[in-house]
Amino acid sequence: MGRAVADEQALAILYDLALTIGSEVNVAPLMLRTLQRLMYHTGLPVGLWLGWPEEGGKTAVLELAIGDYHLIRRKGERLALPQALLAGPPAMLEAAEMLGALQLRKPLGTVLRLPVPGHGVILLLGASAPLTRLSLPELFSPILERLGRSITLCRSYELEVQHRVEQTAYYDPLTGLPNAILFNTTLQQAVVQARATGRWLALVHLDLDDFRPFNEARGSDLGNQVLIALGQRLGASLHPGELLARIAGDEFVLLLPDLGGWEDVDERIVRILQTNRTPLEVAGEVLDLTFSAGIALLPTDSPDGDTLVRHAQIALHQAKQESRGYFRLFDGDQDRRTHARRELLRRLELALVNREFRLFYQPKVDMPSGRVLGFEALLRWFHPEQGMVPPGDFLPVVENSDFIIALGEWVMREALAQAVSWRIAGLETCISINIAGRHLQLPDFPERVRHALADVPGGRAESLEIEILESSVLEDMAHVRDIMRACSAMGIRFALDDFGTGYSSLAYLHQLPASTIKIDQLFVRNLFQHREDPTIIQAVVQIAEVFGRSLVAEGVEDPEHGMLLVAMGCHVGQGYGIGRPMAAEAVLPWVEGYRARREWTALEGLSWHRGLYDLFHLRHDHRQWREQVSGWLASREDGDAAMPPAFDTCGLSEWLMISAPTGASSEIHECFRLLGRLSEQTAQLAALRESQSFDACSECLGALFLASDALLQLLDALAVRLAGGSST
Ligand code: C2E
Ligand code: MG
Ligand code: MG
């Protein structure tokens, strides 16, 4: 071959190879195509590439084998090589030659060995010599060096691409932290490991407080910087093996494996949450941002990863409800309670559909005259299995849900319809309903009342009063006032319920168009337990007078409660001592039979005297003693009840001597006589009981009651005198 021809041929070969090498960016096609071109230019039918998969790798693999050779590498597949190939370059060559010879079914005439720096060796094999006479190893040497560099470049490019794919799949682009996918995989592994080692695993779910309004107010750029800064700060507090991930918007999770128990949990969590103490500084600005955290532990709270995630979320929710910047451990009991509440709410919704609710009615009367002024509708749930459930057992669960609105709408219509049917039966009366704050505050509440009135044929606004709690006004008084005004314009009246238990603010009272104040039953029921209560009632009576509101006292259980209230100027009462809440059918007969109490009528229009309180108190005690005596006698079989309840005359005697009104000496004298008689009768009763003379006992008790009635009447007459009335 002439020199010029040889040069030209060499140049063409090199040009072709350079093109091939330059046009591939991926390793496998680069090797394959280079090998094909080399076989083409040499005319050698078998080409092998013995490579090392990574730099410094000890295991040789047959990266490529082409030509007719049957070991052609399929995509993604690594081929196992004969032992000899692994032993090192000389033996490897021998083995390769052998493989080539087998393939060619002839002895090998040519073995061309072309080292690719850093990446193994190319073997070109054939039975006869190569087509060209050019010195091939020499010719290929620079191009093979270039090939080596190209492979290195392609490998690093491929790694980079692979890395980038991984990054987008597993890492959050903003903070560079692991994302939810990577967190979940890590969590599953951590759970398996925790179970195997018996160590604890803590999952901390963090969420920035009020981040959304911050983002809206300050822009998402600053918001993003906050997230990055928080990620960095939390990341800095991590120990090796712990994981911080950003799983959504402003939500982060921390996975703390390998904890020894409570002490470790405490130590790690306190350390991490201390981050909250120092304000975040972003773009030179100190920000008032905190995060809340919910923590769940394996194995104490949750057996598996999914439950752990859910429990940490619940704990976070609980923490958020408590305050900002707070953290909470998952509380299984609370979770069960929440679950039970949800279940009850669902059941109550069904109860409304199934018509299991009913209204009971409790009368309100003018105590001195006995006039029935109206009824309060009180909700009862008739559960098919549990029977009657009082509102205190289920209302707290629904008060903050929208179901209270549906329930209130039902109550409104039911009460209106009841008023209509009583009117038809001849009872013109007003029904008070209780409306929850959530319902009352709806901007369209007046519209809803209008609809209810329209829905009930014959329904009238005058027969409806709405009782509201002060707490339902607290949030937005101006708004509630407007609603009340709109309803008042329709003729609906309002009462402030449970007055005295909240702020009892005079400002509210002044501004709200409520025509009635209801003194909370606690003040009335406990009148004779706490000496300060009559003062509270007296104050409320004065407030009502000053503000021109009517007054109703709840919790009138005993005659003395009513006596004190009437004497103080509060005439309208509601309570067990007047009438218990009753089914609608029981109302008409009850009204028919109701009569004013003599003790209450007698005190009407008189003036309050401080001495009355003690007298009513003593009267109350005396009546209770009477009841105890009859209870004692009824328990005949009871060996412990051998002695009747002691009769204490001291209190009454003292009052008669010190506080009784002047000019009532004959009544006082008679009272003393009756007290003496009652003492004797009590002793007699004890003796008769001792001797088991039960008939005589009953007779004696009858006489004792007569004396007691006479005593009470005398005391009542003294009360009237004390209040400035005439006792006859
Ligand atoms: P409330 O509006 O203050 O109703 C008075 C409560 O005191 C009633 O209890 C009544 O049965 C009870 N009560 C009346 N007189 C006496 C007495 O002399 N002694 C004692 N110990 N208790 C007396 P109830 O029916 O259990 O209702 C409790 C509360 O549930 C009501 O207090 C009211 O706040 C609420 N409620 C009742 N029905 C409804 C309703 O339909 N809707 C709404 N939102 N709340 C209701
Ligand atoms: Mg009420
Ligand atoms: Mg009340």
mmCIF file of N, CA and C in Angstrom, residues 298-368:
data_model
loop_
_atom_site.group_PDB
_atom_site.id
_atom_site.type_symbol
_atom_site.label_atom_id
_atom_site.label_comp_id
_atom_site.label_asym_id
_atom_site.label_seq_id
_atom_site.Cartn_x
_atom_site.Cartn_y
_atom_site.Cartn_z
ATOM 1 N N LEU A 298 -43.662 5.355 68.540
ATOM 2 C CA LEU A 298 -43.786 3.925 68.323
ATOM 3 C C LEU A 298 -42.822 3.272 69.325
ATOM 4 N N PRO A 299 -43.183 2.341 70.102
ATOM 5 C CA PRO A 299 -44.420 1.561 70.047
ATOM 6 C C PRO A 299 -45.537 2.061 70.962
ATOM 7 N N THR A 300 -45.356 3.100 71.774
ATOM 8 C CA THR A 300 -46.366 3.403 72.797
ATOM 9 C C THR A 300 -47.705 3.843 72.212
ATOM 10 N N ASP A 301 -47.706 4.661 71.141
ATOM 11 C CA ASP A 301 -48.964 5.171 70.594
ATOM 12 C C ASP A 301 -49.471 4.358 69.420
ATOM 13 N N SER A 302 -48.548 3.864 68.647
ATOM 14 C CA SER A 302 -48.948 3.336 67.347
ATOM 15 C C SER A 302 -48.110 2.116 67.020
ATOM 16 N N PRO A 303 -48.753 1.105 66.448
ATOM 17 C CA PRO A 303 -48.022 -0.105 66.114
ATOM 18 C C PRO A 303 -47.341 -0.012 64.753
ATOM 19 N N ASP A 304 -47.825 0.847 63.855
ATOM 20 C CA ASP A 304 -47.263 0.870 62.498
ATOM 21 C C ASP A 304 -47.107 2.303 61.998
ATOM 22 N N GLY A 305 -46.458 2.418 60.850
ATOM 23 C CA GLY A 305 -46.119 3.727 60.306
ATOM 24 C C GLY A 305 -47.336 4.584 59.989
ATOM 25 N N ASP A 306 -48.362 3.990 59.376
ATOM 26 C CA ASP A 306 -49.528 4.774 58.973
ATOM 27 C C ASP A 306 -50.229 5.364 60.189
ATOM 28 N N THR A 307 -50.386 4.539 61.226
ATOM 29 C CA THR A 307 -51.042 5.023 62.444
ATOM 30 C C THR A 307 -50.188 6.102 63.096
ATOM 31 N N LEU A 308 -48.879 5.906 63.029
ATOM 32 C CA LEU A 308 -47.972 6.890 63.621
ATOM 33 C C LEU A 308 -48.175 8.259 62.957
ATOM 34 N N VAL A 309 -48.270 8.246 61.637
ATOM 35 C CA VAL A 309 -48.488 9.494 60.887
ATOM 36 C C VAL A 309 -49.815 10.128 61.287
ATOM 37 N N ARG A 310 -50.846 9.316 61.356
ATOM 38 C CA ARG A 310 -52.189 9.823 61.667
ATOM 39 C C ARG A 310 -52.223 10.387 63.091
ATOM 40 N N HIS A 311 -51.589 9.671 64.022
ATOM 41 C CA HIS A 311 -51.599 10.124 65.416
ATOM 42 C C HIS A 311 -50.821 11.422 65.600
ATOM 43 N N ALA A 312 -49.726 11.547 64.867
ATOM 44 C CA ALA A 312 -48.956 12.802 64.972
ATOM 45 C C ALA A 312 -49.791 13.957 64.429
ATOM 46 N N GLN A 313 -50.564 13.685 63.383
ATOM 47 C CA GLN A 313 -51.434 14.733 62.821
ATOM 48 C C GLN A 313 -52.503 15.143 63.821
ATOM 49 N N ILE A 314 -53.093 14.143 64.479
ATOM 50 C CA ILE A 314 -54.130 14.438 65.472
ATOM 51 C C ILE A 314 -53.530 15.264 66.607
ATOM 52 N N ALA A 315 -52.343 14.865 67.048
ATOM 53 C CA ALA A 315 -51.684 15.596 68.138
ATOM 54 C C ALA A 315 -51.391 17.029 67.713
ATOM 55 N N LEU A 316 -51.006 17.212 66.456
ATOM 56 C CA LEU A 316 -50.739 18.561 65.945
ATOM 57 C C LEU A 316 -52.021 19.386 65.977
ATOM 58 N N HIS A 317 -53.101 18.760 65.569
ATOM 59 C CA HIS A 317 -54.400 19.438 65.569
ATOM 60 C C HIS A 317 -54.768 19.863 66.995
ATOM 61 N N GLN A 318 -54.529 18.961 67.945
ATOM 62 C CA GLN A 318 -54.834 19.281 69.352
ATOM 63 C C GLN A 318 -53.949 20.425 69.833
ATOM 64 N N ALA A 319 -52.680 20.383 69.448
ATOM 65 C CA ALA A 319 -51.746 21.439 69.870
ATOM 66 C C ALA A 319 -52.207 22.791 69.339
ATOM 67 N N LYS A 320 -52.651 22.789 68.084
ATOM 68 C CA LYS A 320 -53.079 24.039 67.441
ATOM 69 C C LYS A 320 -54.295 24.629 68.148
ATOM 70 N N GLN A 321 -55.146 23.727 68.633
ATOM 71 C CA GLN A 321 -56.353 24.221 69.292
ATOM 72 C C GLN A 321 -56.014 24.883 70.611
ATOM 73 N N GLU A 322 -54.889 24.455 71.196
ATOM 74 C CA GLU A 322 -54.539 25.003 72.492
ATOM 75 C C GLU A 322 -53.931 26.389 72.403
ATOM 76 N N SER A 323 -52.892 26.508 71.631
ATOM 77 C CA SER A 323 -52.342 27.844 71.446
ATOM 78 C C SER A 323 -51.296 27.802 70.349
ATOM 79 N N ARG A 324 -50.709 28.941 70.049
ATOM 80 C CA ARG A 324 -49.662 28.968 69.031
ATOM 81 C C ARG A 324 -48.357 28.536 69.700
ATOM 82 N N GLY A 325 -47.469 27.987 68.899
ATOM 83 C CA GLY A 325 -46.145 27.645 69.397
ATOM 84 C C GLY A 325 -46.168 26.561 70.453
ATOM 85 N N TYR A 326 -47.147 25.682 70.362
ATOM 86 C CA TYR A 326 -47.343 24.676 71.387
ATOM 87 C C TYR A 326 -47.032 23.306 70.792
ATOM 88 N N PHE A 327 -46.637 22.332 71.629
ATOM 89 C CA PHE A 327 -46.525 20.988 71.102
ATOM 90 C C PHE A 327 -47.254 20.022 72.012
ATOM 91 N N ARG A 328 -47.665 18.943 71.417
ATOM 92 C CA ARG A 328 -48.443 17.984 72.175
ATOM 93 C C ARG A 328 -48.106 16.574 71.790
ATOM 94 N N LEU A 329 -48.046 15.703 72.792
ATOM 95 C CA LEU A 329 -47.893 14.288 72.506
ATOM 96 C C LEU A 329 -49.268 13.724 72.209
ATOM 97 N N PHE A 330 -49.320 12.768 71.336
ATOM 98 C CA PHE A 330 -50.609 12.163 71.011
ATOM 99 C C PHE A 330 -51.234 11.578 72.274
ATOM 100 N N ASP A 331 -52.516 11.864 72.449
ATOM 101 C CA ASP A 331 -53.214 11.409 73.645
ATOM 102 C C ASP A 331 -54.310 10.429 73.216
ATOM 103 N N GLY A 332 -54.064 9.159 73.483
ATOM 104 C CA GLY A 332 -54.985 8.118 73.043
ATOM 105 C C GLY A 332 -56.372 8.286 73.643
ATOM 106 N N ASP A 333 -56.427 8.703 74.914
ATOM 107 C CA ASP A 333 -57.734 8.867 75.564
ATOM 108 C C ASP A 333 -58.519 9.948 74.876
ATOM 109 N N GLN A 334 -57.817 11.059 74.621
ATOM 110 C CA GLN A 334 -58.502 12.164 73.965
ATOM 111 C C GLN A 334 -58.973 11.744 72.569
ATOM 112 N N ASP A 335 -58.135 10.961 71.895
ATOM 113 C CA ASP A 335 -58.500 10.505 70.561
ATOM 114 C C ASP A 335 -59.772 9.676 70.632
ATOM 115 N N ARG A 336 -59.835 8.815 71.650
ATOM 116 C CA ARG A 336 -61.037 7.995 71.803
ATOM 117 C C ARG A 336 -62.249 8.862 72.092
ATOM 118 N N ARG A 337 -62.009 9.921 72.926
ATOM 119 C CA ARG A 337 -63.126 10.829 73.232
ATOM 120 C C ARG A 337 -63.600 11.534 71.963
ATOM 121 N N THR A 338 -62.631 12.022 71.184
ATOM 122 C CA THR A 338 -62.991 12.711 69.946
ATOM 123 C C THR A 338 -63.782 11.778 69.041
ATOM 124 N N HIS A 339 -63.331 10.533 68.989
ATOM 125 C CA HIS A 339 -63.998 9.549 68.160
ATOM 126 C C HIS A 339 -65.434 9.361 68.648
ATOM 127 N N ALA A 340 -65.577 9.248 69.981
ATOM 128 C CA ALA A 340 -66.902 9.031 70.561
ATOM 129 C C ALA A 340 -67.807 10.232 70.267
ATOM 130 N N ARG A 341 -67.230 11.419 70.322
ATOM 131 C CA ARG A 341 -68.021 12.633 70.039
ATOM 132 C C ARG A 341 -68.515 12.614 68.598
ATOM 133 N N ARG A 342 -67.614 12.237 67.698
ATOM 134 C CA ARG A 342 -67.989 12.214 66.286
ATOM 135 C C ARG A 342 -69.115 11.204 66.062
ATOM 136 N N GLU A 343 -68.969 10.075 66.755
ATOM 137 C CA GLU A 343 -69.958 9.014 66.640
ATOM 138 C C GLU A 343 -71.321 9.513 67.157
ATOM 139 N N LEU A 344 -71.273 10.222 68.302
ATOM 140 C CA LEU A 344 -72.508 10.737 68.895
ATOM 141 C C LEU A 344 -73.154 11.760 67.965
ATOM 142 N N LEU A 345 -72.324 12.609 67.381
ATOM 143 C CA LEU A 345 -72.848 13.625 66.468
ATOM 144 C C LEU A 345 -73.576 12.957 65.301
ATOM 145 N N ARG A 346 -72.955 11.925 64.781
ATOM 146 C CA ARG A 346 -73.560 11.195 63.657
ATOM 147 C C ARG A 346 -74.905 10.599 64.089
ATOM 148 N N ARG A 347 -74.913 10.052 65.320
ATOM 149 C CA ARG A 347 -76.132 9.428 65.843
ATOM 150 C C ARG A 347 -77.231 10.475 66.055
ATOM 151 N N LEU A 348 -76.815 11.676 66.494
ATOM 152 C CA LEU A 348 -77.796 12.742 66.746
ATOM 153 C C LEU A 348 -78.420 13.223 65.438
ATOM 154 N N GLU A 349 -77.604 13.263 64.394
ATOM 155 C CA GLU A 349 -78.146 13.680 63.097
ATOM 156 C C GLU A 349 -79.233 12.702 62.655
ATOM 157 N N LEU A 350 -78.952 11.435 62.930
ATOM 158 C CA LEU A 350 -79.924 10.392 62.604
ATOM 159 C C LEU A 350 -81.181 10.555 63.463
ATOM 160 N N ALA A 351 -80.965 10.922 64.729
ATOM 161 C CA ALA A 351 -82.082 11.075 65.665
ATOM 162 C C ALA A 351 -83.055 12.144 65.174
ATOM 163 N N LEU A 352 -82.527 13.184 64.548
ATOM 164 C CA LEU A 352 -83.404 14.249 64.050
ATOM 165 C C LEU A 352 -84.254 13.715 62.897
ATOM 166 N N VAL A 353 -83.586 12.948 62.033
ATOM 167 C CA VAL A 353 -84.315 12.356 60.892
ATOM 168 C C VAL A 353 -85.372 11.380 61.421
ATOM 169 N N ASN A 354 -85.002 10.590 62.434
ATOM 170 C CA ASN A 354 -85.912 9.571 62.976
ATOM 171 C C ASN A 354 -86.939 10.129 63.951
ATOM 172 N N ARG A 355 -86.972 11.413 64.098
ATOM 173 C CA ARG A 355 -87.922 12.100 64.997
ATOM 174 C C ARG A 355 -87.822 11.580 66.433
ATOM 175 N N GLU A 356 -86.582 11.466 66.920
ATOM 176 C CA GLU A 356 -86.405 10.993 68.303
ATOM 177 C C GLU A 356 -86.358 12.143 69.311
ATOM 178 N N PHE A 357 -86.360 13.382 68.815
ATOM 179 C CA PHE A 357 -86.332 14.526 69.739
ATOM 180 C C PHE A 357 -87.751 14.947 70.104
ATOM 181 N N ARG A 358 -87.872 15.416 71.334
ATOM 182 C CA ARG A 358 -89.160 15.977 71.767
ATOM 183 C C ARG A 358 -88.881 17.190 72.617
ATOM 184 N N LEU A 359 -89.889 18.065 72.697
ATOM 185 C CA LEU A 359 -89.744 19.216 73.589
ATOM 186 C C LEU A 359 -90.577 18.969 74.832
ATOM 187 N N PHE A 360 -89.982 19.269 75.985
ATOM 188 C CA PHE A 360 -90.720 19.268 77.235
ATOM 189 C C PHE A 360 -90.941 20.729 77.602
ATOM 190 N N TYR A 361 -91.949 20.966 78.411
ATOM 191 C CA TYR A 361 -92.298 22.363 78.696
ATOM 192 C C TYR A 361 -92.299 22.597 80.196
ATOM 193 N N GLN A 362 -91.589 23.647 80.620
ATOM 194 C CA GLN A 362 -91.560 23.968 82.036
ATOM 195 C C GLN A 362 -92.225 25.325 82.252
ATOM 196 N N PRO A 363 -93.179 25.377 83.186
ATOM 197 C CA PRO A 363 -93.933 26.628 83.349
ATOM 198 C C PRO A 363 -93.125 27.726 84.023
ATOM 199 N N LYS A 364 -93.501 28.951 83.662
ATOM 200 C CA LYS A 364 -92.999 30.147 84.350
ATOM 201 C C LYS A 364 -94.242 30.809 84.931
ATOM 202 N N VAL A 365 -94.214 31.100 86.226
ATOM 203 C CA VAL A 365 -95.432 31.682 86.815
ATOM 204 C C VAL A 365 -95.114 32.961 87.583
ATOM 205 N N ASP A 366 -96.154 33.757 87.709
ATOM 206 C CA ASP A 366 -96.063 34.910 88.598
ATOM 207 C C ASP A 366 -96.394 34.347 89.982
ATOM 208 N N MET A 367 -95.393 34.298 90.832
ATOM 209 C CA MET A 367 -95.546 33.529 92.079
ATOM 210 C C MET A 367 -96.652 34.052 92.998
ATOM 211 N N PRO A 368 -96.751 35.361 93.251
ATOM 212 C CA PRO A 368 -97.797 35.812 94.177
ATOM 213 C C PRO A 368 -99.200 35.542 93.656
#
